[in-house]
Tab-separated table of C-alpha atoms in Angstrom:
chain	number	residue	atom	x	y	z
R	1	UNK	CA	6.872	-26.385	-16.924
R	2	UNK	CA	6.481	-25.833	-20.617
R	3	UNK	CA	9.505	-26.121	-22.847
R	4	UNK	CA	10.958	-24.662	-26.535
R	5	UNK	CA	12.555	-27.268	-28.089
R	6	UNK	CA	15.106	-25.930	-30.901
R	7	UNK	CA	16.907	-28.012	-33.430
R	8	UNK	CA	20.498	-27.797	-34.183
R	9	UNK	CA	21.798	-30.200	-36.462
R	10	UNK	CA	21.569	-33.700	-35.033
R	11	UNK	CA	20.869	-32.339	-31.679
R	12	UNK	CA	18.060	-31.234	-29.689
R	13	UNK	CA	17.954	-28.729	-27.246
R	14	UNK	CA	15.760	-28.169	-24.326
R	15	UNK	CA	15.474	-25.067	-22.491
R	16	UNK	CA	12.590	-23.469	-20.353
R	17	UNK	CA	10.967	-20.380	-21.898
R	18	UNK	CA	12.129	-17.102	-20.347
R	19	UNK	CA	10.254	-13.928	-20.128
R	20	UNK	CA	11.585	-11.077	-22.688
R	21	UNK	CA	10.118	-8.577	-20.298
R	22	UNK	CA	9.362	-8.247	-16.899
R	23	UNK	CA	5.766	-7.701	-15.875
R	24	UNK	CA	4.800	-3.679	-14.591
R	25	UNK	CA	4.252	-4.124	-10.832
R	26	UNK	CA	4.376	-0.395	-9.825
R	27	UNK	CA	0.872	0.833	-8.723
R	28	UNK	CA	0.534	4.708	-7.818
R	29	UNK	CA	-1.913	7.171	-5.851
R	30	UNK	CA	-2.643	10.260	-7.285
R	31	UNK	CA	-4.763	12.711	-6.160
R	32	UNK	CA	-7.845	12.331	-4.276
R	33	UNK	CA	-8.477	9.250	-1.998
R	34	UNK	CA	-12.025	8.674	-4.101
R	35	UNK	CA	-14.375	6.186	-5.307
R	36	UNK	CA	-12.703	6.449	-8.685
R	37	UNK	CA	-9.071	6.383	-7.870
R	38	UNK	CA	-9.348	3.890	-5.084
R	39	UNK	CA	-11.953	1.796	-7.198
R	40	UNK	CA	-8.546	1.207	-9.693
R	41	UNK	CA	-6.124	0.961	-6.851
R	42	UNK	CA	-7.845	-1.949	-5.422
R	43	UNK	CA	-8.535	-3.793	-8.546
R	44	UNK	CA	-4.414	-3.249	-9.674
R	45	UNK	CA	-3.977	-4.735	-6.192
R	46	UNK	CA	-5.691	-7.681	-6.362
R	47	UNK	CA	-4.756	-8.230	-10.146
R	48	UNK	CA	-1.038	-7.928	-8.763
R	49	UNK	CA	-1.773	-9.992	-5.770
R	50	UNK	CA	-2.627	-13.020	-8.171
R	51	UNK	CA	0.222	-12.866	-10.350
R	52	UNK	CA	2.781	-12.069	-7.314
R	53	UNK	CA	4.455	-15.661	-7.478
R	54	UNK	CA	6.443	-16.886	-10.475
R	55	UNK	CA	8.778	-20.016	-10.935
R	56	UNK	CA	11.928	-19.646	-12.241
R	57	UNK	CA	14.739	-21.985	-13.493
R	58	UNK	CA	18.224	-21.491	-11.545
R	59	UNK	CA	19.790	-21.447	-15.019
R	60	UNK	CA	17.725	-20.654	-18.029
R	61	UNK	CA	19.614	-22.113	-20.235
R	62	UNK	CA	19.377	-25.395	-18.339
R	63	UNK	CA	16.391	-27.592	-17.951
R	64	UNK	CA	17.865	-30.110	-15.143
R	65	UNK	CA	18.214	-26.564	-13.044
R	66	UNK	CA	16.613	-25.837	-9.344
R	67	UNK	CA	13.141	-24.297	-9.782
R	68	UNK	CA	13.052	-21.851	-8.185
R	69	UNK	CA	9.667	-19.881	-6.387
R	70	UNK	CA	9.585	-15.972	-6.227
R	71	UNK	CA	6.863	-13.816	-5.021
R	72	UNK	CA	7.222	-10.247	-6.316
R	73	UNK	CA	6.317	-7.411	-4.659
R	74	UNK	CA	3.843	-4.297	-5.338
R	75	UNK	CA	5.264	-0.869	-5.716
R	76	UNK	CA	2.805	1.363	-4.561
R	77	UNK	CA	3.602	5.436	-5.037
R	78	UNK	CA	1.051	7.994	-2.979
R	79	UNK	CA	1.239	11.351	-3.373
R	80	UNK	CA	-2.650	12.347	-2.579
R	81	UNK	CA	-4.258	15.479	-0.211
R	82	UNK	CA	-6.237	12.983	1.286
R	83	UNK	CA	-10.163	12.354	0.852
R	84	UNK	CA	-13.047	10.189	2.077
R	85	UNK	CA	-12.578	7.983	4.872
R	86	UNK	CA	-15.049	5.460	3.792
R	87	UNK	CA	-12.435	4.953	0.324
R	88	UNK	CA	-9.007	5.092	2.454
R	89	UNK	CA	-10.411	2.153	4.699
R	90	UNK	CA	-11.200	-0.424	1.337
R	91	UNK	CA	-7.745	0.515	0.117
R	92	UNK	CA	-6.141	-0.569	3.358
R	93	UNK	CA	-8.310	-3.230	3.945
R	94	UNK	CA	-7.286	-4.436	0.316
R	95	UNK	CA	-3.324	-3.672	0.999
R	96	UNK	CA	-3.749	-5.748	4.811
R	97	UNK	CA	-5.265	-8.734	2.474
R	98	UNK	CA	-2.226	-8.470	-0.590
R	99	UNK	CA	0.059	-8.658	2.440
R	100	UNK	CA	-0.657	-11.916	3.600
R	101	UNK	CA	0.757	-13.024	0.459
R	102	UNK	CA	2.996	-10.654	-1.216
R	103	UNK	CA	5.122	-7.467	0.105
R	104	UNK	CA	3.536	-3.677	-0.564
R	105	UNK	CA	6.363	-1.259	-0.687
R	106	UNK	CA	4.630	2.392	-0.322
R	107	UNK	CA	6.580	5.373	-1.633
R	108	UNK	CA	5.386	8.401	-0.591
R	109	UNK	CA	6.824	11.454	-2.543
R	110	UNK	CA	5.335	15.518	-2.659
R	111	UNK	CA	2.440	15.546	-0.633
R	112	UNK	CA	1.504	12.220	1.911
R	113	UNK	CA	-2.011	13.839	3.527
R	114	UNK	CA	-4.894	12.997	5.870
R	115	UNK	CA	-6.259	9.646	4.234
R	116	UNK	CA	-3.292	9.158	2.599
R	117	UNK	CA	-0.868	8.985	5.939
R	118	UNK	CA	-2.591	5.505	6.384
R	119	UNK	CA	-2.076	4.063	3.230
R	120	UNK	CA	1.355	5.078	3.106
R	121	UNK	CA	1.791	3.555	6.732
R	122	UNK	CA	0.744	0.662	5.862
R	123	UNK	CA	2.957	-1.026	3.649
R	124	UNK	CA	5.213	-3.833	4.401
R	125	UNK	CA	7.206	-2.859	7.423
R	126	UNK	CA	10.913	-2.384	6.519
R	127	UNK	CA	9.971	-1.411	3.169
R	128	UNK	CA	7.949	2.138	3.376
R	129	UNK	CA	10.139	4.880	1.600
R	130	UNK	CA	9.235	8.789	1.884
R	131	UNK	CA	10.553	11.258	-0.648
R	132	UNK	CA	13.140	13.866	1.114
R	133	UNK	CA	11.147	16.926	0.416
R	134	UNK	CA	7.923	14.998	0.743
R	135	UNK	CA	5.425	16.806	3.569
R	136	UNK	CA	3.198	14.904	5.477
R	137	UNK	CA	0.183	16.063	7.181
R	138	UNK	CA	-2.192	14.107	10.249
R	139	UNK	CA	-5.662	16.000	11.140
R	140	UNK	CA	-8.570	14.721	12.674
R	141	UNK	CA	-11.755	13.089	10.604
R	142	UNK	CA	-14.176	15.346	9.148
R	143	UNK	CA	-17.685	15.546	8.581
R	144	UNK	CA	-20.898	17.528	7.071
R	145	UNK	CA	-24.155	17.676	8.949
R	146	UNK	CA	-27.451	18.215	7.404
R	147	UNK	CA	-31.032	17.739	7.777
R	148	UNK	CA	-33.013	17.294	10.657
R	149	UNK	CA	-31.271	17.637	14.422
R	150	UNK	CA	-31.570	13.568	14.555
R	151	UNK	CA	-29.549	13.117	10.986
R	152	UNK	CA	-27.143	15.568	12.601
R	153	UNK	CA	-27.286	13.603	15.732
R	154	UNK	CA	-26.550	10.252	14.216
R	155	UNK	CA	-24.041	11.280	11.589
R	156	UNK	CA	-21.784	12.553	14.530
R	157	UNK	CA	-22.042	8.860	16.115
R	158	UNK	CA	-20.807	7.743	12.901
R	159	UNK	CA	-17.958	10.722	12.775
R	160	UNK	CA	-16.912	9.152	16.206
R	161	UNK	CA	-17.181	5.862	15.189
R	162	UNK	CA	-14.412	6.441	11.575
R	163	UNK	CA	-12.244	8.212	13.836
R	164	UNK	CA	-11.401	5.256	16.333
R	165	UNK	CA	-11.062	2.985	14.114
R	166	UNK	CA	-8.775	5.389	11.890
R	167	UNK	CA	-6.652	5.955	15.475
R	168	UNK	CA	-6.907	2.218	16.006
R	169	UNK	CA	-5.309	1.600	12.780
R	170	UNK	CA	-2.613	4.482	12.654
R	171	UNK	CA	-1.095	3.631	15.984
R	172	UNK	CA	-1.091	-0.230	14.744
R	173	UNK	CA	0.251	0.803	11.442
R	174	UNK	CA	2.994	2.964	13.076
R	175	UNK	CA	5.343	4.044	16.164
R	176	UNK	CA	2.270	6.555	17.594
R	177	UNK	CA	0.432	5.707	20.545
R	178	UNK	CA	-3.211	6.283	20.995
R	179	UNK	CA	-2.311	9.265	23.305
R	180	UNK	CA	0.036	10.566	20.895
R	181	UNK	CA	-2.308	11.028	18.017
R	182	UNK	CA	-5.594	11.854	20.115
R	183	UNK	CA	-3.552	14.910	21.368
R	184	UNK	CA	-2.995	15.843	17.464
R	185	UNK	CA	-6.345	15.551	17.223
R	186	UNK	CA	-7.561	17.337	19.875
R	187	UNK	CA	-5.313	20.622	18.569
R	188	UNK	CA	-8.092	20.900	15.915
R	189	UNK	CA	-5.366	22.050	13.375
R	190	UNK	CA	-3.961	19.963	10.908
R	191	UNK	CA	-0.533	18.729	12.051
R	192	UNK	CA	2.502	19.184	9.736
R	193	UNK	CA	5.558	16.319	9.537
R	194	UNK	CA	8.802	16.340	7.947
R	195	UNK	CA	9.749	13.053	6.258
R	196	UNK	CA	12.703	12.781	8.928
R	197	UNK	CA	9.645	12.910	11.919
R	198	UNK	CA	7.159	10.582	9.361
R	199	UNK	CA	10.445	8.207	10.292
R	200	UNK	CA	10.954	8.829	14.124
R	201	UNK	CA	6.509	8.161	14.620
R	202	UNK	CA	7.209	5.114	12.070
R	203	UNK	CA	4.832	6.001	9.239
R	204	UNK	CA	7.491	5.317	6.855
R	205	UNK	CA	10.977	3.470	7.672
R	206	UNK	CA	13.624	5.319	5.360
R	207	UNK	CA	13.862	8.660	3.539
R	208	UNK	CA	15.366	8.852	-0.694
């Protein structure tokens, strides 16, 4: 570890250099799950992800102290209407890889939407906080169709296809079951939570 050394008189003292201010580790969402906004979100998180652990002296003001190792955690703040699936699945992929290493606490506060209900489910378990008034909503995946009746034909495979894997990952992510959400879905109406139910299906584990 690199040292100052400062004079003082006939002695000389030794002490570890100390940060004067603490690093910004507080990511946020919002807006539109997009290329743009997700394109930044994943290059915060890996930025974050690599300058997560620090080493710290017990006692700054002594050298001979226990080093000690910290790894910081990622604030992450979503407040989004939701957006492309295609963008919310490289964010979460991004947040499952940070997590192997460092914690992701997600904060969800105004509006927690569509695309956005993952993300915000996904953060460290234990540490997923949801904004009193905040309003959550859970709606099946969208699509456009277009062109020729085999275009149409195969971009409906590929509907099919985002939307398992989005219920695969919600009910791992939360306290839903595959039955639970597949009978949201099949309402065909977007489905409206208060942050006291985002708590009882485990999208988020404690209300501020």
């Amino acid at each position: 570890m690199e040292k100052r050394k400062l004079d003082k008189s006939e002695d000389t003292l030794y002490i570890a250099p100390v940060d004067t201010q603490e690093d910004i580790r507080t990511i946020s969402l919002y807006g539109d799950v997009d290329e743009k906004t997700c394109g930044d979100l994943v290059a915060a998180l890996s930025y974050l992800q690599d300058n997560a652990t620090v080493f710290r002296l017990e006692d700054p003001q002594d050298e001979n102290s226990k080093i000690l190792k910290e790894t910081r955690p990622i604030k992450m703040i979503i407040s989004t209407p939701g957006g492309s699936a295609a963008e919310m699945f490289s964010a979460y992929d991004m947040m499952r890889y940070v997590k192997e290493t460092c914690d992701i606490e997600t904060f969800g506060l105004g509006k927690v939407m569509s695309a956005g209900v993952l993300l915000l489910a996904a953060g460290t378990k234990g540490k997923r906080k949801i904004g009193a008034n905040c309003r959550v909503m859970i709606h099946s995946v969208m699509g456009g169709y277009h062109g020729s009746l085999s275009n149409m034909e195969n971009e409906i495979i590929e509907v099919r296809w985002i939307q398992e894997r989005y219920i695969k990952c919600i009910t791992k992510e939360t306290n839903l079951s595959e039955k639970q959400v597949r009978k949201m879905f099949k309402k065909h109406v977007d489905t409206y939570l208060s942050a006291e139910q985002a708590v009882e299906f485990g999208i988020a584990d404690e209300i501020v």
